[in-house]
Amino acid sequence: MSIVLTPGSVPISTLERIYRSNEPVKLDPSCFPALDASAGRIREIAGGDAPIYGVNTGFGKLASVRISREDVATLQRNLILSHCCGVGAPLDYVIVRLIMALKLISLGRGASGVRREIVELLEAMLERGVIPVIPGQGSVGASGDLAPLAHMTAVMIGEGEAWYQGERMPGRAALEKAGLQPVVLAAKEGLALINGTQVSTALALAGLFRAHRAARSALITGALSTDAAMGSSAPFHAEIHELRGHRGQIDTAAALRALLAGSEIRDSHLEGDERVQDPYCIRCQPQVDGACLDILRQAARTLTIEANAVTDNPLVLSDGQVVSGGNFHAEPVAFAADQIALAICEIGSIAQRRIALLVDPALSYGLPPFLAKNPGLNSGLMIAEVTSAALMSENRQLAHPASVDSTPTSANQEDHVSMACHGARRLLKMTENLFGIIGIEAITAAQGIDFRAPLKTGIELRKAHALIRAAIPELGEDRYLAGDLEAATKLVSSGALNACISPGILPSLEIEGSIGN
C-alpha cells in the first residue's frame, strides 16, 4: 500500500510516516494535468527564441549566456554533473527517502515544468529501494540545495552512486538491478530537480520528529524525577497555566498531572513536608518544556508549508508566464532549524538539572549521595551525571544560530544565503545527545523511585519504571555502566518509552487549527 501525496496539502503526520516507514510513495493522479501543462509550456519556450533563465541560458552568474536549441539536453546533464560537489558522510537512508518524497510533492504542484516521466522515475526508485548516495555537506541553503540534490539527480540519469538491497553501487547499476532506466533530462528538468530546499527541509523535519519524541520522553522522565525527589505536583495545577495562556505550557502541565496521578509517593508528603517550593527544574517544567513544545509546533507549521511548497526557479505560473524568483532561498527552514535547536538545548538543560538534583543529597530529600547503595565504597551514578553534563554542554555549543552566518557565493550573484542545510543537519547530532540525556534521567529517576519503596509511583509511571527496569536492572554494587546508558538511550530514541504511556497523555506535535490538520 502506497502513501498517496496530494501536493499542497500533505500534513505533518504523513511526512513523519514517510520518515519512519519504508512504504512506497506516489503522487495523487489529480496533479497530472497541471504537471503536463507546465511541461508543455517549457517545451514551447525551449523551441522559441526568447531567453528564459535555465531553459535556454546558462546558470547563476552565467545566466547571460544563450544556449542553442540542440544543446538544451546537454546543458541539463552538464548542470547535474558539475553540481555533484558534495563532501562528507552520506545522509542516512531514511533522510534520502524523505528528500525524494519532498521533491515529488514540489514537482507535483505543476509549476516546475518537468515531464511526468521524471516523477514516475522518482516514485519507482522509492518503491524499489534505489536510494541515491548523497554526501551531507556542500549546500549553503540558497539557490536550492544544489550539490546534494545534484547527487540525487545524478542517479536518475545513470550517474553517481546509490544503495540497492543494502549494497552501494554505481547509479546506473542500481537502476538496472531494479529494472529501471535512466532518463534523459529535457529543458529545465535538471534545474527543477536541484533548485529547491528539499534537503534542508528533510533534515529539519527529521530533527523536528526526533526532538518531539525526546520532548515527550522528557515529560515521562521529568515526572519520574519529580516523584523520586518527592517534589510537589501543586505547580502543575491547571488554573496556574490557564492564567498564563500558552498552549504548550497548558498541555505540558496536563501531561505531568496525568503521569503523576495516583502516586503513593506524592500522596505521602502532601502533609507535613516543610519544603515550600521545589527547584525550578521540578517546579517550572510546564513553563520550560511547554515553551519548547510551542517552538516545535511553530517549526512544524513552517516546515509543513515548506514541504508543500514549490521552491525551484524559474516557475511556470498559472497564466503561462515563466518567471524567475527566489523561492529556493531556505530562510524559513533555517529559522525553523535554529528554533528547534534552541528547544533541543533547553529540554536537555532542564533535564540535566533534574539529574543533578537527584544525585545531590543536599537537594534530593532523603536520597543517598549519587543514588548509590553503600556510598563511598560505591560511586553509584556519579559519572552518569557528568556524562549528561557533557552532552548538555555540547548541545549548547551546537545551538548557535546558523541562519545569521551568511556568506556570498557564486561570484556574488548569490550574495545572501541561509545556511539552512547544515543548520538542520546539526539537529541530528543534537537530538542524539538529547536522547542520551533523557536516557540518563530515566536511569537516575528509576533508581530514585526504587529508594522510595514500598511507596509506589503513579499508574502510568509504573509502566515506564517497569520498562526501564526490564532493560536496566536496579543499581546495587557498582558495575560497568556504559551498556546501561546505551540501553536507556535506545528506549528514548526508539520511542519505546513513549509507547508505554496510555494514548492521549503525551502532547501531540499538531494542535487544532494547525496547517496540515
PDB file of N, CA, C and O in Angstrom, residues 15-59:
ATOM      1  N   LEU A  15       4.185  13.258   6.621  1.00  0.00           N
ATOM      2  CA  LEU A  15       5.623  13.439   6.467  1.00  0.00           C
ATOM      3  C   LEU A  15       6.383  12.587   7.487  1.00  0.00           C
ATOM      4  O   LEU A  15       7.403  11.972   7.155  1.00  0.00           O
ATOM      5  N   GLU A  16       5.870  12.523   8.706  1.00  0.00           N
ATOM      6  CA  GLU A  16       6.527  11.680   9.711  1.00  0.00           C
ATOM      7  C   GLU A  16       6.366  10.200   9.370  1.00  0.00           C
ATOM      8  O   GLU A  16       7.278   9.397   9.609  1.00  0.00           O
ATOM      9  N   ARG A  17       5.235   9.848   8.807  1.00  0.00           N
ATOM     10  CA  ARG A  17       5.040   8.451   8.388  1.00  0.00           C
ATOM     11  C   ARG A  17       6.057   8.055   7.320  1.00  0.00           C
ATOM     12  O   ARG A  17       6.616   6.965   7.346  1.00  0.00           O
ATOM     13  N   ILE A  18       6.311   8.954   6.376  1.00  0.00           N
ATOM     14  CA  ILE A  18       7.322   8.686   5.349  1.00  0.00           C
ATOM     15  C   ILE A  18       8.687   8.510   6.003  1.00  0.00           C
ATOM     16  O   ILE A  18       9.442   7.584   5.672  1.00  0.00           O
ATOM     17  N   TYR A  19       8.995   9.388   6.948  1.00  0.00           N
ATOM     18  CA  TYR A  19      10.299   9.344   7.622  1.00  0.00           C
ATOM     19  C   TYR A  19      10.483   8.049   8.412  1.00  0.00           C
ATOM     20  O   TYR A  19      11.564   7.459   8.412  1.00  0.00           O
ATOM     21  N   ARG A  20       9.426   7.582   9.042  1.00  0.00           N
ATOM     22  CA  ARG A  20       9.568   6.451   9.963  1.00  0.00           C
ATOM     23  C   ARG A  20       9.213   5.103   9.326  1.00  0.00           C
ATOM     24  O   ARG A  20       9.327   4.063   9.985  1.00  0.00           O
ATOM     25  N   SER A  21       8.787   5.095   8.070  1.00  0.00           N
ATOM     26  CA  SER A  21       8.406   3.835   7.434  1.00  0.00           C
ATOM     27  C   SER A  21       9.205   3.638   6.149  1.00  0.00           C
ATOM     28  O   SER A  21       9.946   4.517   5.724  1.00  0.00           O
ATOM     29  N   ASN A  22       9.017   2.497   5.540  1.00  0.00           N
ATOM     30  CA  ASN A  22       9.659   2.217   4.258  1.00  0.00           C
ATOM     31  C   ASN A  22       8.608   2.028   3.175  1.00  0.00           C
ATOM     32  O   ASN A  22       8.832   1.338   2.184  1.00  0.00           O
ATOM     33  N   GLU A  23       7.454   2.660   3.357  1.00  0.00           N
ATOM     34  CA  GLU A  23       6.340   2.480   2.429  1.00  0.00           C
ATOM     35  C   GLU A  23       6.589   3.221   1.113  1.00  0.00           C
ATOM     36  O   GLU A  23       7.196   4.292   1.104  1.00  0.00           O
ATOM     37  N   PRO A  24       6.103   2.664   0.002  1.00  0.00           N
ATOM     38  CA  PRO A  24       6.197   3.388  -1.273  1.00  0.00           C
ATOM     39  C   PRO A  24       5.413   4.695  -1.214  1.00  0.00           C
ATOM     40  O   PRO A  24       4.476   4.836  -0.434  1.00  0.00           O
ATOM     41  N   VAL A  25       5.829   5.642  -2.038  1.00  0.00           N
ATOM     42  CA  VAL A  25       5.212   6.962  -2.061  1.00  0.00           C
ATOM     43  C   VAL A  25       4.835   7.301  -3.491  1.00  0.00           C
ATOM     44  O   VAL A  25       5.649   7.129  -4.416  1.00  0.00           O
ATOM     45  N   LYS A  26       3.606   7.761  -3.696  1.00  0.00           N
ATOM     46  CA  LYS A  26       3.150   8.132  -5.037  1.00  0.00           C
ATOM     47  C   LYS A  26       2.368   9.430  -4.979  1.00  0.00           C
ATOM     48  O   LYS A  26       1.765   9.771  -3.957  1.00  0.00           O
ATOM     49  N   LEU A  27       2.373  10.138  -6.112  1.00  0.00           N
ATOM     50  CA  LEU A  27       1.560  11.344  -6.237  1.00  0.00           C
ATOM     51  C   LEU A  27       0.120  10.983  -6.563  1.00  0.00           C
ATOM     52  O   LEU A  27      -0.151  10.014  -7.273  1.00  0.00           O
ATOM     53  N   ASP A  28      -0.795  11.788  -6.050  1.00  0.00           N
ATOM     54  CA  ASP A  28      -2.204  11.658  -6.428  1.00  0.00           C
ATOM     55  C   ASP A  28      -2.323  12.010  -7.912  1.00  0.00           C
ATOM     56  O   ASP A  28      -1.834  13.057  -8.354  1.00  0.00           O
ATOM     57  N   PRO A  29      -2.977  11.160  -8.712  1.00  0.00           N
ATOM     58  CA  PRO A  29      -3.099  11.444 -10.155  1.00  0.00           C
ATOM     59  C   PRO A  29      -3.783  12.763 -10.479  1.00  0.00           C
ATOM     60  O   PRO A  29      -3.651  13.261 -11.603  1.00  0.00           O
ATOM     61  N   SER A  30      -4.477  13.347  -9.521  1.00  0.00           N
ATOM     62  CA  SER A  30      -5.152  14.622  -9.778  1.00  0.00           C
ATOM     63  C   SER A  30      -4.169  15.743 -10.115  1.00  0.00           C
ATOM     64  O   SER A  30      -4.560  16.766 -10.676  1.00  0.00           O
ATOM     65  N   CYS A  31      -2.889  15.527  -9.787  1.00  0.00           N
ATOM     66  CA  CYS A  31      -1.912  16.584 -10.074  1.00  0.00           C
ATOM     67  C   CYS A  31      -1.360  16.504 -11.496  1.00  0.00           C
ATOM     68  O   CYS A  31      -0.661  17.420 -11.938  1.00  0.00           O
ATOM     69  N   PHE A  32      -1.655  15.428 -12.219  1.00  0.00           N
ATOM     70  CA  PHE A  32      -1.024  15.226 -13.524  1.00  0.00           C
ATOM     71  C   PHE A  32      -1.398  16.273 -14.578  1.00  0.00           C
ATOM     72  O   PHE A  32      -0.539  16.663 -15.382  1.00  0.00           O
ATOM     73  N   PRO A  33      -2.656  16.742 -14.653  1.00  0.00           N
ATOM     74  CA  PRO A  33      -2.949  17.765 -15.677  1.00  0.00           C
ATOM     75  C   PRO A  33      -2.082  19.014 -15.550  1.00  0.00           C
ATOM     76  O   PRO A  33      -1.567  19.512 -16.561  1.00  0.00           O
ATOM     77  N   ALA A  34      -1.917  19.519 -14.334  1.00  0.00           N
ATOM     78  CA  ALA A  34      -1.072  20.704 -14.146  1.00  0.00           C
ATOM     79  C   ALA A  34       0.383  20.380 -14.456  1.00  0.00           C
ATOM     80  O   ALA A  34       1.107  21.199 -15.044  1.00  0.00           O
ATOM     81  N   LEU A  35       0.821  19.176 -14.076  1.00  0.00           N
ATOM     82  CA  LEU A  35       2.187  18.738 -14.361  1.00  0.00           C
ATOM     83  C   LEU A  35       2.432  18.729 -15.867  1.00  0.00           C
ATOM     84  O   LEU A  35       3.426  19.268 -16.367  1.00  0.00           O
ATOM     85  N   ASP A  36       1.509  18.130 -16.605  1.00  0.00           N
ATOM     86  CA  ASP A  36       1.652  18.032 -18.065  1.00  0.00           C
ATOM     87  C   ASP A  36       1.599  19.400 -18.725  1.00  0.00           C
ATOM     88  O   ASP A  36       2.341  19.671 -19.687  1.00  0.00           O
ATOM     89  N   ALA A  37       0.735  20.262 -18.209  1.00  0.00           N
ATOM     90  CA  ALA A  37       0.588  21.588 -18.812  1.00  0.00           C
ATOM     91  C   ALA A  37       1.878  22.400 -18.667  1.00  0.00           C
ATOM     92  O   ALA A  37       2.313  23.062 -19.613  1.00  0.00           O
ATOM     93  N   SER A  38       2.495  22.350 -17.484  1.00  0.00           N
ATOM     94  CA  SER A  38       3.717  23.137 -17.287  1.00  0.00           C
ATOM     95  C   SER A  38       4.865  22.572 -18.106  1.00  0.00           C
ATOM     96  O   SER A  38       5.690  23.326 -18.646  1.00  0.00           O
ATOM     97  N   ALA A  39       4.926  21.233 -18.244  1.00  0.00           N
ATOM     98  CA  ALA A  39       5.963  20.628 -19.084  1.00  0.00           C
ATOM     99  C   ALA A  39       5.776  21.049 -20.541  1.00  0.00           C
ATOM    100  O   ALA A  39       6.755  21.333 -21.253  1.00  0.00           O
ATOM    101  N   GLY A  40       4.529  21.110 -20.971  1.00  0.00           N
ATOM    102  CA  GLY A  40       4.251  21.551 -22.336  1.00  0.00           C
ATOM    103  C   GLY A  40       4.662  22.990 -22.566  1.00  0.00           C
ATOM    104  O   GLY A  40       5.184  23.336 -23.638  1.00  0.00           O
ATOM    105  N   ARG A  41       4.459  23.820 -21.577  1.00  0.00           N
ATOM    106  CA  ARG A  41       4.839  25.226 -21.705  1.00  0.00           C
ATOM    107  C   ARG A  41       6.357  25.365 -21.822  1.00  0.00           C
ATOM    108  O   ARG A  41       6.855  26.175 -22.623  1.00  0.00           O
ATOM    109  N   ILE A  42       7.107  24.566 -21.063  1.00  0.00           N
ATOM    110  CA  ILE A  42       8.569  24.618 -21.151  1.00  0.00           C
ATOM    111  C   ILE A  42       9.037  24.132 -22.528  1.00  0.00           C
ATOM    112  O   ILE A  42       9.964  24.713 -23.127  1.00  0.00           O
ATOM    113  N   ARG A  43       8.419  23.093 -23.053  1.00  0.00           N
ATOM    114  CA  ARG A  43       8.779  22.613 -24.403  1.00  0.00           C
ATOM    115  C   ARG A  43       8.559  23.712 -25.436  1.00  0.00           C
ATOM    116  O   ARG A  43       9.362  23.910 -26.344  1.00  0.00           O
ATOM    117  N   GLU A  44       7.464  24.407 -25.278  1.00  0.00           N
ATOM    118  CA  GLU A  44       7.138  25.501 -26.204  1.00  0.00           C
ATOM    119  C   GLU A  44       8.198  26.592 -26.142  1.00  0.00           C
ATOM    120  O   GLU A  44       8.663  27.087 -27.181  1.00  0.00           O
ATOM    121  N   ILE A  45       8.591  26.971 -24.944  1.00  0.00           N
ATOM    122  CA  ILE A  45       9.593  28.024 -24.779  1.00  0.00           C
ATOM    123  C   ILE A  45      10.948  27.568 -25.305  1.00  0.00           C
ATOM    124  O   ILE A  45      11.678  28.328 -25.959  1.00  0.00           O
ATOM    125  N   ALA A  46      11.302  26.308 -25.017  1.00  0.00           N
ATOM    126  CA  ALA A  46      12.604  25.785 -25.455  1.00  0.00           C
ATOM    127  C   ALA A  46      12.728  25.793 -26.971  1.00  0.00           C
ATOM    128  O   ALA A  46      13.834  25.887 -27.523  1.00  0.00           O
ATOM    129  N   GLY A  47      11.600  25.714 -27.667  1.00  0.00           N
ATOM    130  CA  GLY A  47      11.624  25.743 -29.130  1.00  0.00           C
ATOM    131  C   GLY A  47      11.601  27.135 -29.710  1.00  0.00           C
ATOM    132  O   GLY A  47      11.668  27.310 -30.930  1.00  0.00           O
ATOM    133  N   GLY A  48      11.485  28.157 -28.830  1.00  0.00           N
ATOM    134  CA  GLY A  48      11.428  29.534 -29.311  1.00  0.00           C
ATOM    135  C   GLY A  48      12.754  30.252 -29.184  1.00  0.00           C
ATOM    136  O   GLY A  48      13.795  29.659 -28.892  1.00  0.00           O
ATOM    137  N   ASP A  49      12.710  31.565 -29.381  1.00  0.00           N
ATOM    138  CA  ASP A  49      13.936  32.361 -29.382  1.00  0.00           C
ATOM    139  C   ASP A  49      14.098  33.230 -28.133  1.00  0.00           C
ATOM    140  O   ASP A  49      15.185  33.745 -27.873  1.00  0.00           O
ATOM    141  N   ALA A  50      13.029  33.411 -27.350  1.00  0.00           N
ATOM    142  CA  ALA A  50      13.116  34.297 -26.181  1.00  0.00           C
ATOM    143  C   ALA A  50      13.979  33.658 -25.095  1.00  0.00           C
ATOM    144  O   ALA A  50      13.814  32.476 -24.787  1.00  0.00           O
ATOM    145  N   PRO A  51      14.936  34.397 -24.526  1.00  0.00           N
ATOM    146  CA  PRO A  51      15.789  33.831 -23.468  1.00  0.00           C
ATOM    147  C   PRO A  51      15.009  33.664 -22.160  1.00  0.00           C
ATOM    148  O   PRO A  51      14.408  34.610 -21.654  1.00  0.00           O
ATOM    149  N   ILE A  52      15.011  32.448 -21.639  1.00  0.00           N
ATOM    150  CA  ILE A  52      14.385  32.152 -20.347  1.00  0.00           C
ATOM    151  C   ILE A  52      15.426  31.462 -19.479  1.00  0.00           C
ATOM    152  O   ILE A  52      15.997  30.437 -19.876  1.00  0.00           O
ATOM    153  N   TYR A  53      15.643  32.019 -18.297  1.00  0.00           N
ATOM    154  CA  TYR A  53      16.683  31.505 -17.412  1.00  0.00           C
ATOM    155  C   TYR A  53      16.538  30.006 -17.169  1.00  0.00           C
ATOM    156  O   TYR A  53      15.459  29.511 -16.833  1.00  0.00           O
ATOM    157  N   GLY A  54      17.635  29.286 -17.337  1.00  0.00           N
ATOM    158  CA  GLY A  54      17.670  27.868 -17.033  1.00  0.00           C
ATOM    159  C   GLY A  54      17.069  26.977 -18.084  1.00  0.00           C
ATOM    160  O   GLY A  54      17.209  25.757 -18.027  1.00  0.00           O
ATOM    161  N   VAL A  55      16.358  27.583 -19.044  1.00  0.00           N
ATOM    162  CA  VAL A  55      15.771  26.804 -20.139  1.00  0.00           C
ATOM    163  C   VAL A  55      16.705  26.851 -21.344  1.00  0.00           C
ATOM    164  O   VAL A  55      17.093  25.810 -21.888  1.00  0.00           O
ATOM    165  N   ASN A  56      17.058  28.049 -21.736  1.00  0.00           N
ATOM    166  CA  ASN A  56      17.999  28.192 -22.853  1.00  0.00           C
ATOM    167  C   ASN A  56      19.084  29.217 -22.535  1.00  0.00           C
ATOM    168  O   ASN A  56      19.590  29.914 -23.403  1.00  0.00           O
ATOM    169  N   THR A  57      19.416  29.311 -21.240  1.00  0.00           N
ATOM    170  CA  THR A  57      20.544  30.156 -20.808  1.00  0.00           C
ATOM    171  C   THR A  57      21.413  29.353 -19.852  1.00  0.00           C
ATOM    172  O   THR A  57      21.018  28.292 -19.356  1.00  0.00           O
ATOM    173  N   GLY A  58      22.597  29.910 -19.551  1.00  0.00           N
ATOM    174  CA  GLY A  58      23.421  29.321 -18.503  1.00  0.00           C
ATOM    175  C   GLY A  58      22.821  29.592 -17.131  1.00  0.00           C
ATOM    176  O   GLY A  58      21.718  30.147 -17.010  1.00  0.00           O
ATOM    177  N   PHE A  59      23.572  29.264 -16.098  1.00  0.00           N
ATOM    178  CA  PHE A  59      23.038  29.323 -14.736  1.00  0.00           C
ATOM    179  C   PHE A  59      23.836  30.283 -13.870  1.00  0.00           C
ATOM    180  O   PHE A  59      25.033  30.495 -14.071  1.00  0.00           O
TER     181      PHE A  59
END
